[in-house]
Each structure stands twice: as structure tokens, then as C-alpha cells.
XYZ file of C-alpha atoms in Angstrom:
446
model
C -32.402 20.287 -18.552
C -30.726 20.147 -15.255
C -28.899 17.497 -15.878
C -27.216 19.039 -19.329
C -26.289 22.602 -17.213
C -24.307 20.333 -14.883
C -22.550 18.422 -17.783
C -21.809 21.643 -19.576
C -20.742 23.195 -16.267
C -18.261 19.933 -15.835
C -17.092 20.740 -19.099
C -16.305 23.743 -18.797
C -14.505 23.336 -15.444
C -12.671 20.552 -16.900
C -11.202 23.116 -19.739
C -10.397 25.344 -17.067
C -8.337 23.045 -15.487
C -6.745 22.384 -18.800
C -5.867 26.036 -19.642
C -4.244 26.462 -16.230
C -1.760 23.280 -16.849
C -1.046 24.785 -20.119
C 0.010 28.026 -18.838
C 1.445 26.596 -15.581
C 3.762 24.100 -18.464
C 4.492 27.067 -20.593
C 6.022 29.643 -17.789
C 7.934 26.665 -16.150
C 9.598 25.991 -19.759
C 9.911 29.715 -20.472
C 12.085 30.118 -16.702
C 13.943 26.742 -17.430
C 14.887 27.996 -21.426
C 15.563 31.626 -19.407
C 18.315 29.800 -17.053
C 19.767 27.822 -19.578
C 19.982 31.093 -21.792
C 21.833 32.984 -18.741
C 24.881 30.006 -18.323
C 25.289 29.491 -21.962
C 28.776 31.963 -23.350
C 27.118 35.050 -25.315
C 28.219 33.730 -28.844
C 25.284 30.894 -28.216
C 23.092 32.501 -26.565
C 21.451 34.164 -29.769
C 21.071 30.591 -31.530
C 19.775 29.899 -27.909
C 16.788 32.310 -28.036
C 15.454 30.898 -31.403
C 15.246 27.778 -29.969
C 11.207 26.248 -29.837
C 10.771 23.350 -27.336
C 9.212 20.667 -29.252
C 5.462 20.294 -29.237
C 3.768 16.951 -28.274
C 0.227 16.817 -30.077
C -0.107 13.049 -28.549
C -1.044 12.109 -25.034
C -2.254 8.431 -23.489
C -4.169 11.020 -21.231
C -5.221 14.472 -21.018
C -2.964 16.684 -18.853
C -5.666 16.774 -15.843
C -6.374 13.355 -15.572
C -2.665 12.593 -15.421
C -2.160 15.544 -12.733
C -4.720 14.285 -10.732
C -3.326 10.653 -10.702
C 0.610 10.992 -10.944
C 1.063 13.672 -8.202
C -1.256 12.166 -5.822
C -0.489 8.384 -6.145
C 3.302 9.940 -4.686
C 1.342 12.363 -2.043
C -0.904 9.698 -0.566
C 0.929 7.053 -1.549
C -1.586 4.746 -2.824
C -2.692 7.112 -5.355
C -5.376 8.679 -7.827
C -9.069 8.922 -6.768
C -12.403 9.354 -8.959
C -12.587 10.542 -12.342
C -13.288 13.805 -12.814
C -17.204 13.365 -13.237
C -16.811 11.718 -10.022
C -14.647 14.645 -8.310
C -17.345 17.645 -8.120
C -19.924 15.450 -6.786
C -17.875 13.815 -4.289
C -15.723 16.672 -3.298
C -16.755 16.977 -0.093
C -15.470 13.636 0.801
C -12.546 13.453 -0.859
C -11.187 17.031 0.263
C -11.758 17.760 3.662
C -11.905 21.287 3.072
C -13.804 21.376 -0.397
C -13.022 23.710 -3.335
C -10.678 26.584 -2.295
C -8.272 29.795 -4.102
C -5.084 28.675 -5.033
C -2.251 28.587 -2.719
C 0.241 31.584 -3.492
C 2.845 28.979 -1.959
C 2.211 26.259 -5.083
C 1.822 28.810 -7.091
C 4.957 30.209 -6.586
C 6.655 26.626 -7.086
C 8.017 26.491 -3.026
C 8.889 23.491 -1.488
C 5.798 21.717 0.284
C 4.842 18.963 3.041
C 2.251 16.914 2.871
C 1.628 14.356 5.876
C 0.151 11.012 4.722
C -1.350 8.435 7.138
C -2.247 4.998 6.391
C -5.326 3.959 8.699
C -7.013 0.915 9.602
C -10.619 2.881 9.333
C -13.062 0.885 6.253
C -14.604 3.865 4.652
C -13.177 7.433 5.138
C -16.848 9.257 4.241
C -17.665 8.944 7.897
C -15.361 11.590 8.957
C -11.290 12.019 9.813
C -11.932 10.548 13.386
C -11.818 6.937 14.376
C -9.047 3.868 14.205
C -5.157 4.223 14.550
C -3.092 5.479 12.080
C -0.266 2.135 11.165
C 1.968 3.869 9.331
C 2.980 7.433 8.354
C 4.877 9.198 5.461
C 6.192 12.912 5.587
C 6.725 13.988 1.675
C 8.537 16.769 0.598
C 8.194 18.165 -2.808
C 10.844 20.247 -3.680
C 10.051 21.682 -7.538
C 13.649 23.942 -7.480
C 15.865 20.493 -6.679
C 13.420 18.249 -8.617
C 13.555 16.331 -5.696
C 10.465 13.963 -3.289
C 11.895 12.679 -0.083
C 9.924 10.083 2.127
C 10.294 9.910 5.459
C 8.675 7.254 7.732
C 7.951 7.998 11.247
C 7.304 4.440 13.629
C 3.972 4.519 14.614
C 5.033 3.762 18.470
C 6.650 6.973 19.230
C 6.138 8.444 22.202
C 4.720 11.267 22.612
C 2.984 14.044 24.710
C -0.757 14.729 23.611
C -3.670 16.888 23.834
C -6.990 15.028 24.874
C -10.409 16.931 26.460
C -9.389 15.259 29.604
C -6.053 16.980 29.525
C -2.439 15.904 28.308
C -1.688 12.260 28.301
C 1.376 10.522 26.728
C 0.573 7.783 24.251
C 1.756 6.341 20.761
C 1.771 8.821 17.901
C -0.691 6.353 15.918
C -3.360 7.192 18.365
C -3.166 10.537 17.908
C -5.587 10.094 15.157
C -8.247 8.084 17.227
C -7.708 11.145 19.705
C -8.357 13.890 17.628
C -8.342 13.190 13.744
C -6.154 14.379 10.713
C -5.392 17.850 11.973
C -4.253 16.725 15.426
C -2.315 14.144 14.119
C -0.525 16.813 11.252
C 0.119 19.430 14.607
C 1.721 16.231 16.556
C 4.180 15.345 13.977
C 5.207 19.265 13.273
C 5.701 19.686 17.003
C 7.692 16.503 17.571
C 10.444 17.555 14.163
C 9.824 21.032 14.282
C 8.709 21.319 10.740
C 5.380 23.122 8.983
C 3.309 21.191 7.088
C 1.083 22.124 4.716
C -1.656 19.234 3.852
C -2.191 15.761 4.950
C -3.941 12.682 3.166
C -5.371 9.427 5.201
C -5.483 6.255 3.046
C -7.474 3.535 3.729
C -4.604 0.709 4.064
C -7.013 -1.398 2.457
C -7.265 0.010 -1.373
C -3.234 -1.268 -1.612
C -4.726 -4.670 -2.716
C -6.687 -2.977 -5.291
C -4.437 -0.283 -6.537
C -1.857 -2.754 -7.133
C -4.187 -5.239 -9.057
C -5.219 -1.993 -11.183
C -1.416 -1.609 -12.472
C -1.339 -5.489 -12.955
C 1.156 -6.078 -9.689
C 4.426 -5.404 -8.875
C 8.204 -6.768 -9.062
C 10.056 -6.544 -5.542
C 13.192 -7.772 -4.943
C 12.730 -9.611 -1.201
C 15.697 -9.902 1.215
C 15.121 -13.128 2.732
C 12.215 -15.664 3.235
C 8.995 -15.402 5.391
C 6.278 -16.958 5.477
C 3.013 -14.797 6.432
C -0.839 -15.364 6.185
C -0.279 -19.042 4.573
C 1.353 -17.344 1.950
C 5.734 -18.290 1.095
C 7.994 -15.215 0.318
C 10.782 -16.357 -1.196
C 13.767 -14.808 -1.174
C 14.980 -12.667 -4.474
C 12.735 -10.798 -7.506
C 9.190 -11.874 -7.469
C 6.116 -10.540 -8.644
C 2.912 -10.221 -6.618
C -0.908 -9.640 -7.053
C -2.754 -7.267 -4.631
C -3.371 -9.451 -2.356
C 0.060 -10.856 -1.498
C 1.500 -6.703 -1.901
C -0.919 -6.079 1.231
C 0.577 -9.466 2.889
C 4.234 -8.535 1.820
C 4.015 -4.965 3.374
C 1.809 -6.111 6.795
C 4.275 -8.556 8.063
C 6.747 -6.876 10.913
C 7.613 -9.500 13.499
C 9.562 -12.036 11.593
C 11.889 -9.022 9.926
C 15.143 -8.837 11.927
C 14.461 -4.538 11.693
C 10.755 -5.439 13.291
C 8.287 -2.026 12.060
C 11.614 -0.405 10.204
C 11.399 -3.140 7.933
C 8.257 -3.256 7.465
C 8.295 0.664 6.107
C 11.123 -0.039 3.617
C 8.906 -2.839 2.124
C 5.608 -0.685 2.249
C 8.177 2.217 0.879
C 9.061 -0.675 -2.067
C 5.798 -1.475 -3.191
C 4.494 2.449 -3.400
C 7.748 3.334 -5.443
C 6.917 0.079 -7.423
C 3.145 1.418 -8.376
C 4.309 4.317 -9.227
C 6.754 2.964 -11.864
C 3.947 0.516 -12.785
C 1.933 3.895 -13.693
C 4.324 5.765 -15.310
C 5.481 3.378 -17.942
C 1.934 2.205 -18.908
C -0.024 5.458 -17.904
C -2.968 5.122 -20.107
C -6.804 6.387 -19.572
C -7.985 3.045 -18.749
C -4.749 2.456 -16.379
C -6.418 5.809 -14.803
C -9.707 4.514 -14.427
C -8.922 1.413 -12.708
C -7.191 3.541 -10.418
C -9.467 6.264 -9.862
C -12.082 2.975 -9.283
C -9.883 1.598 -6.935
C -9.498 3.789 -4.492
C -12.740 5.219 -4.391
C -13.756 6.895 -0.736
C -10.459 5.479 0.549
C -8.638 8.585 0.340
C -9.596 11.525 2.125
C -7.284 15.036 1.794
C -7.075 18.867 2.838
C -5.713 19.609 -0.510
C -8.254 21.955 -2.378
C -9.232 20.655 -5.705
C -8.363 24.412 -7.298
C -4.963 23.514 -6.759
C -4.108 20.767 -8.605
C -3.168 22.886 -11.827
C -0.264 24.351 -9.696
C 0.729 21.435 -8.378
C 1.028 19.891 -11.858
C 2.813 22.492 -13.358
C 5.173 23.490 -10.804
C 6.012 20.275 -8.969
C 5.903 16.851 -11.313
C 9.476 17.743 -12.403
C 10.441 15.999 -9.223
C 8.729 12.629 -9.502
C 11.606 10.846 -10.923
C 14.033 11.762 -7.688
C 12.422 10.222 -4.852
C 14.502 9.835 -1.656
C 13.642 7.341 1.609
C 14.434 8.289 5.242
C 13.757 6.721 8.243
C 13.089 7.935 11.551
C 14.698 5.551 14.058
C 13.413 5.167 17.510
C 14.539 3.431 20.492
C 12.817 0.755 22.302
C 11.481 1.156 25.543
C 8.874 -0.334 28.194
C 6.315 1.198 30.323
C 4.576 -1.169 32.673
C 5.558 -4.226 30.257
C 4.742 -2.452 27.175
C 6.749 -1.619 24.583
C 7.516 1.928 23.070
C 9.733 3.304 20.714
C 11.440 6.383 22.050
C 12.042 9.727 20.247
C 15.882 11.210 21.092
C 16.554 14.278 21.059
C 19.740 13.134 18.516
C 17.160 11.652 16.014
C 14.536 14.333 16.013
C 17.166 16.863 15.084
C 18.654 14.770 12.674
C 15.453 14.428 10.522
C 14.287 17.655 11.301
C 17.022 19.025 9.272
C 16.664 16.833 6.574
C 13.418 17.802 6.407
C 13.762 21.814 6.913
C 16.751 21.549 4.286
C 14.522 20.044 1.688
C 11.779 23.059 1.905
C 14.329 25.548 1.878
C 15.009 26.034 5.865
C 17.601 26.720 8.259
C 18.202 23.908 10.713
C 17.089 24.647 14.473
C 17.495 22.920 17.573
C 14.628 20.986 18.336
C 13.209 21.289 22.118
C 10.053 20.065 23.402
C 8.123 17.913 25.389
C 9.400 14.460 23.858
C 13.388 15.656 23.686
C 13.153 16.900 27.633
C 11.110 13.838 28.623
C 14.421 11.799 26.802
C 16.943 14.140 29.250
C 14.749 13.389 32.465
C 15.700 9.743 32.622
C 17.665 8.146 35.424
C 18.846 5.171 33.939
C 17.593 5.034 30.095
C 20.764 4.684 28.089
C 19.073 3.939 24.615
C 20.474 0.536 23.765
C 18.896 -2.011 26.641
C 14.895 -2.353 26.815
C 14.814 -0.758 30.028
C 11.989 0.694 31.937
C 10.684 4.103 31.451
C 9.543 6.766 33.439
C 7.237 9.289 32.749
C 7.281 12.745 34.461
C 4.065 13.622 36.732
C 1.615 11.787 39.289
C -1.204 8.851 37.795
C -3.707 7.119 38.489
C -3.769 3.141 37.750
C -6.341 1.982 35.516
C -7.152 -1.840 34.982
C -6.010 -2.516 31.379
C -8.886 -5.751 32.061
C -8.412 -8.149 29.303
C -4.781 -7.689 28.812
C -1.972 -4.852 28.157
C -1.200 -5.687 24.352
C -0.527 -2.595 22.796
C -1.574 -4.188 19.399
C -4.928 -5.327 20.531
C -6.381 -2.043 21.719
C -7.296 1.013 19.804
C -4.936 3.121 21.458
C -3.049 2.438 24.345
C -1.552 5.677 26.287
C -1.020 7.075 30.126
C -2.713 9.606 31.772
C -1.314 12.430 33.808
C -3.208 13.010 37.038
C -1.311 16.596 36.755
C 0.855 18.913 34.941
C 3.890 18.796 36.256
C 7.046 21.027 34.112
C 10.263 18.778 33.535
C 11.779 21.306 35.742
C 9.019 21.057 38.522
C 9.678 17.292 38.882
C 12.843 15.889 39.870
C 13.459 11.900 39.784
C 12.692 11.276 42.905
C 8.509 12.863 42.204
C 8.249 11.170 39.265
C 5.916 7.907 39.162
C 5.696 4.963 36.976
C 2.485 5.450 34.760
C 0.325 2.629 34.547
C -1.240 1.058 31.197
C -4.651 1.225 30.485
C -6.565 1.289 26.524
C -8.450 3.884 25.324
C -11.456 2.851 23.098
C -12.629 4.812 20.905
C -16.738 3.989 20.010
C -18.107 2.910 17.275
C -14.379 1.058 15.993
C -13.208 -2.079 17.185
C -10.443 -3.005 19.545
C -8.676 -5.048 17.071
C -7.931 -3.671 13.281
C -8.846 -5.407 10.135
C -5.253 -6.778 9.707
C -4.351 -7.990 13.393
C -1.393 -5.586 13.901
């Protein structure tokens, strides 16, 4: 008896969800027939007003299901999680924040953010802590220019943190061993200056299995490499999930190093989504949903993916790359990539123009930090220096950034960039900071 009251109740949340679409599809044609009305001379407007949109009485899919997979395989960027029998039950691990009201903001059809961070981190049911974040997306979805922009942001940015033992100045992909999701969505709006509304962490490992559930992908490689014993020749080829993981992983053979490496992880997420869209189907879904299972995790309340459907999956087909170039630096013999101040405030106004704000200049800890140097010029791999006092820690079994879970530098002191001239500033020595319970080394030894 229990059993059929939570079926029903499924049900009937299910239709819910349907009705919502329905009217979220109907006033978004109503405003769109409204603003075509208003351009159109006034001897057509009349033939104009008696014009019926045409009704489609046939989907592959009901309008939830494909909601729920279309709009977040382009948010997370691996896509889709459980059916919806699957959702209630497992909310709680798939939305970090459970059921919750609609936004006014999505409701309303205004430009959003959404953060999305690929981590190295098996299953994400044990909480948003733990493991580095390798790579991270900004989206922005704007519904009134029917346009998505990605931007990728190098995971070796420098930048100034908050830690229980005080500020220390380490590589934005630690930020989520440090303190999680959140902290990791407050670093990145800090460093461009931008809000954002929601972030999603992806398991980097359900690529392999996302792309086998869309039966591969076509890229179009721009020269050979070999990686993992497996030859990448160059030109169109297509690839099963486990040579898409291989193809996007490898970084040190590509003349444009981690930059590269984001324009072919950008490739094969533009490629699923095609894959999807032109042979979206229930049991395309399913293999989806089954794919990614606990590997996505999300602060985007369930209650909100009517809205999102109706207001925002005009803009799927306009999807727009950036990148966010650093510049390479070394502290103590390891190697950074450094934020300028030019950079920051060129994608921050990217960004602010695509949700609808004015431009500002960006100042803060990583742009003053980029003023302060002596010597740094940008262009040569030079040394350097960070502002404030240390204390030297023995990295022990060796300073490789990519072998620890973190690797950052601890201020002994707060010390304001106008407090400390050159001449009190100290070299900051390298030493790794482990995070328990995860292992030094990710699961795909970069």
C-alpha cells in the first residue's frame, strides 16, 4: 500500500512537471508571436494575430525527460542524470540543496551562471569535499540572445585563498580540496568579478560512459599524438568512450599545453551534445541517465527545471567557447599560471555582457599581487614573488605540482600590497597539502 502512494505520488509530480513546461512553452510562444506582431507594418499585423503555431502531437520523449537531459548535459557538461523514478529518491545526492521554490530569476527568463567543475573524486555521494578540481567551465545562458558561452578557466591559476589556518595562495583547482563546491564558486566570482548562480561537479570519469551511451563521437584532430598506447591520427575520426577520455586527458604533447587540452575537452562535450540532439530518443535518455549515475552532484533545485526548460533551451543551438589565458610562472621551481589584471578584465566583461551587465574594473587580490612584481614581465618563465613573510616546509618526496593533492604557500602573516614593499617581500616555499581520506595522485596521472 505504501509502495502504490509513492508511485501515485511520482505520478502525479511527474504531471506537474509536465503542466509547468506546457505553460512555461505557451507564454514564451505567446511573447515571441507578441514581438513579431509589434515589427510587422499594420496592414499584416491582423493576418498576423490569426496566426496558430503549429501543434506537435509526436515526441521521441516527453517534455521532462528531455528538460532534464538536454539542459543539463550543456550545464554540467557531461550531462543527464537518473530517470525520474530515480530523481526523488536520490535527490539528496544529486542536488546539494534538495527540492526548493522556484527561482524568480529563471522564472523571469534572466541570463544565468552556472560554474561546472570536473573532479578527479570516484563517487560524489560522499560529499562536495575531497580531490582537485582538473578542469572548469563558466556557462552562461542567455534566453533573450539565445545564446550559451563556455569559458574555461586553467586550473593553475593563482590565486589568494581562504583556509582555517588563514589565507594561503595556491592553484584554483585546490580550492575544492580546501573547501568544496561553494568555496570554489566564491573563488572564481572574486577572481572575474562576476555572480554566479549554481555550480555542478562531474565526476571526470562518467565521459567514457556518456560517450559510449550516444554511440561515440566524430572529432576532427589537429595533429598526431600518441597517448596511453593509443595513436591519434591526425584529421576526422571517430572514438569510443574510452579513447574520448584519452583524447581529452592528454596536455603535454599539445604545443598550447592545458589550453589545448580544454578546446579538445570543449570538442567532445559540444560533440555529445549533437550526438543527443539528433538521435534524442527515451532509450538514448536512459543510457544516459544510467551513465552518469552519482557522478554528478548540483545546487540546482529540482523545482526548477520547468523554468529552465521553458525559458532557456532556445539557446542550445548558439554555443560560444572562450578561454581564459594565463601566464606562466615559477615559485620555488614550480610552475603556475598567472592571472593579469589585462585578462581578468577581458573575460570579466565577456562574461558580465552576456548576463546583461555593465563592465567594471576588476581589482583584487590576484590583479594587485600581478602589479607588485619587480621583474615579472609576462612572457619569460621567471620567478615569482609572493607578498608577506613564510615559513619553509619540506615538500619530502618531491615538489611536482601534479603529484600532490594540492600544492599551495602559506602566509606566516597578512601583510596589505601596500604594507609590503619589494624589498619585505619573501620567496614562499613549496610544500603539498593532503587532504585525508584521497590519494596524492588522481585516477588519471595528471
Amino acid at each position: 500500500m505504501d509502495n502504490n502512494n509513492h508511485r501515485e505520488s511520482r505520478e502525479d509530480y511527474r504531471k506537474r512537471m509536465e503542466e509547468r513546461i506546457r505553460q512555461q512553452v505557451n507564454e514564451n510562444r505567446q511573447r515571441e508571436q507578441a514581438e513579431q506582431a509589434s515589427e510587422m507594418p499594420n496592414d499584416c499585423q491582423e493576418s498576423s494575430n490569426n496566426f496558430k503555431p503549429p501543434v506537435k502531437h509526436h515526441y521521441h520523449m516527453p517534455n521532462w525527460m528531455r528538460t532534464l537531459i538536454w539542459f543539463l548535459i550543456i550545464l554540467v557538461a557531461l550531462g543527464g542524470f537518473y530517470e525520474y523514478h530515480k530523481i526523488h529518491s536520490a535527490a539528496t545526492g544529486m542536488f546539494a540543496n534538495g527540492n526548493g521554490k522556484i527561482s524568480k530569476k529563471l522564472q523571469r527568463g534572466d541570463p544565468v551562471s552556472v560554474l561546472t567543475m570536473g573532479t578527479d573524486v570516484g563517487a560524489l555521494n560522499r560529499g562536495n569535499k575531497g580531490g582537485n578540481t582538473d578542469s572548469m567551465e563558466l556557462f552562461t545562458i542567455n534566453p533573450k540572445s539565445k545564446t550559451i558561452t563556455m569559458t574555461s578557466i586553467p586550473r593553475d591559476i593563482l590565486v589568494r585563498a581562504s583556509t582555517k589556518d588563514g589565507p594561503d595562495y595556491v592553484k584554483l583547482n585546490a580550492v575544492y580540496a580546501i573547501g568544496g563546491a561553494k568555496q570554489s564558486e566564491r573563488q572564481v566570482e572574486e577572481l572575474l568579478g562576476v555572480p554566479i548562480d549554481y555550480y555542478a561537479v562531474i565526476n571526470m570519469g562518467v565521459l567514457e560512459k556518456v560517450v559510449n551511451s550516444v554511440g561515440g563521437v566524430d572529432v576532427d584532430n589537429p595533429f598526431a599524438f600518441d597517448y596511453e598506447g593509443h595513436h591519434f591520427k591526425k584529421g576526422k575520426q571517430h572514438l569510443n568512450g574510452t579513447n574520448a577520455l584519452k583524447y581529452s586527458r592528454m596536455r603535454y604533447d599539445d604545443p598550447n599545453n592545458d589550453y589545448g587540452r580544454q578546446k579538445r575537452q570543449q570538442q567532445i562535450l559540444r560533440n555529445v551534445i549533437q550526438k543527443f540532439k539528433t538521435s534524442g530518443s527515451i532509450g538514448a535518455a536512459n543510457k544516459i541517465l544510467d551513465a552518469v549515475g552519482d557522478g554528478v552532484k548540483t545546487n540546482i533545485p529540482i523545482d526548477n527545471i520547468a523554468a529552465l526548460y521553458g525559458n532557456y533551451h532556445g539557446a542550445m543551438d548558439n554555443v560560444k567557447t572562450y578561454h581564459f589565458q594565463g601566464q606562466n610562472a615559477t615559485i620555488d621551481g614550480v610552475s603556475f599560471q598567472i592571472a593579469s589584471p589585462k585578462e581578468i578584465n577581458r573575460i570579466s566583461k565577456l562574461v558580465r555582457k552576456q548576463l546583461g551587465l555593465k563592465s567594471k574594473t576588476i581589482v583584487n587580490h590576484e590583479t594587485r599581487m600581478y602589479k607588485s612584481q619587480p621583474n615579472f614581465d609576462g612572457y619569460n618563465n621567471t620567478d615569482f614573488i609572493l607578498p608577506g613573510g613564510a615559513s619553509y616546509n619540506d615538500p619530502g618526496s618531491g615538489n611536482d605540482s601534479d603529484e600532490v593533492t594540492s600544492s599551495h604557500y602559506r602566509s606566516s602573516k597578512t601583510t596589505s600590497y601596500e604594507e609590503s614593499s619589494a624589498s619585505q617581500r619573501q620567496r614562499l616555499s613549496y610544500h603539498s597539502y593532503r587532504t585525508p581520506s584521497y590519494s596524492a595522485t588522481n585516477q588519471y596521472g595528471y
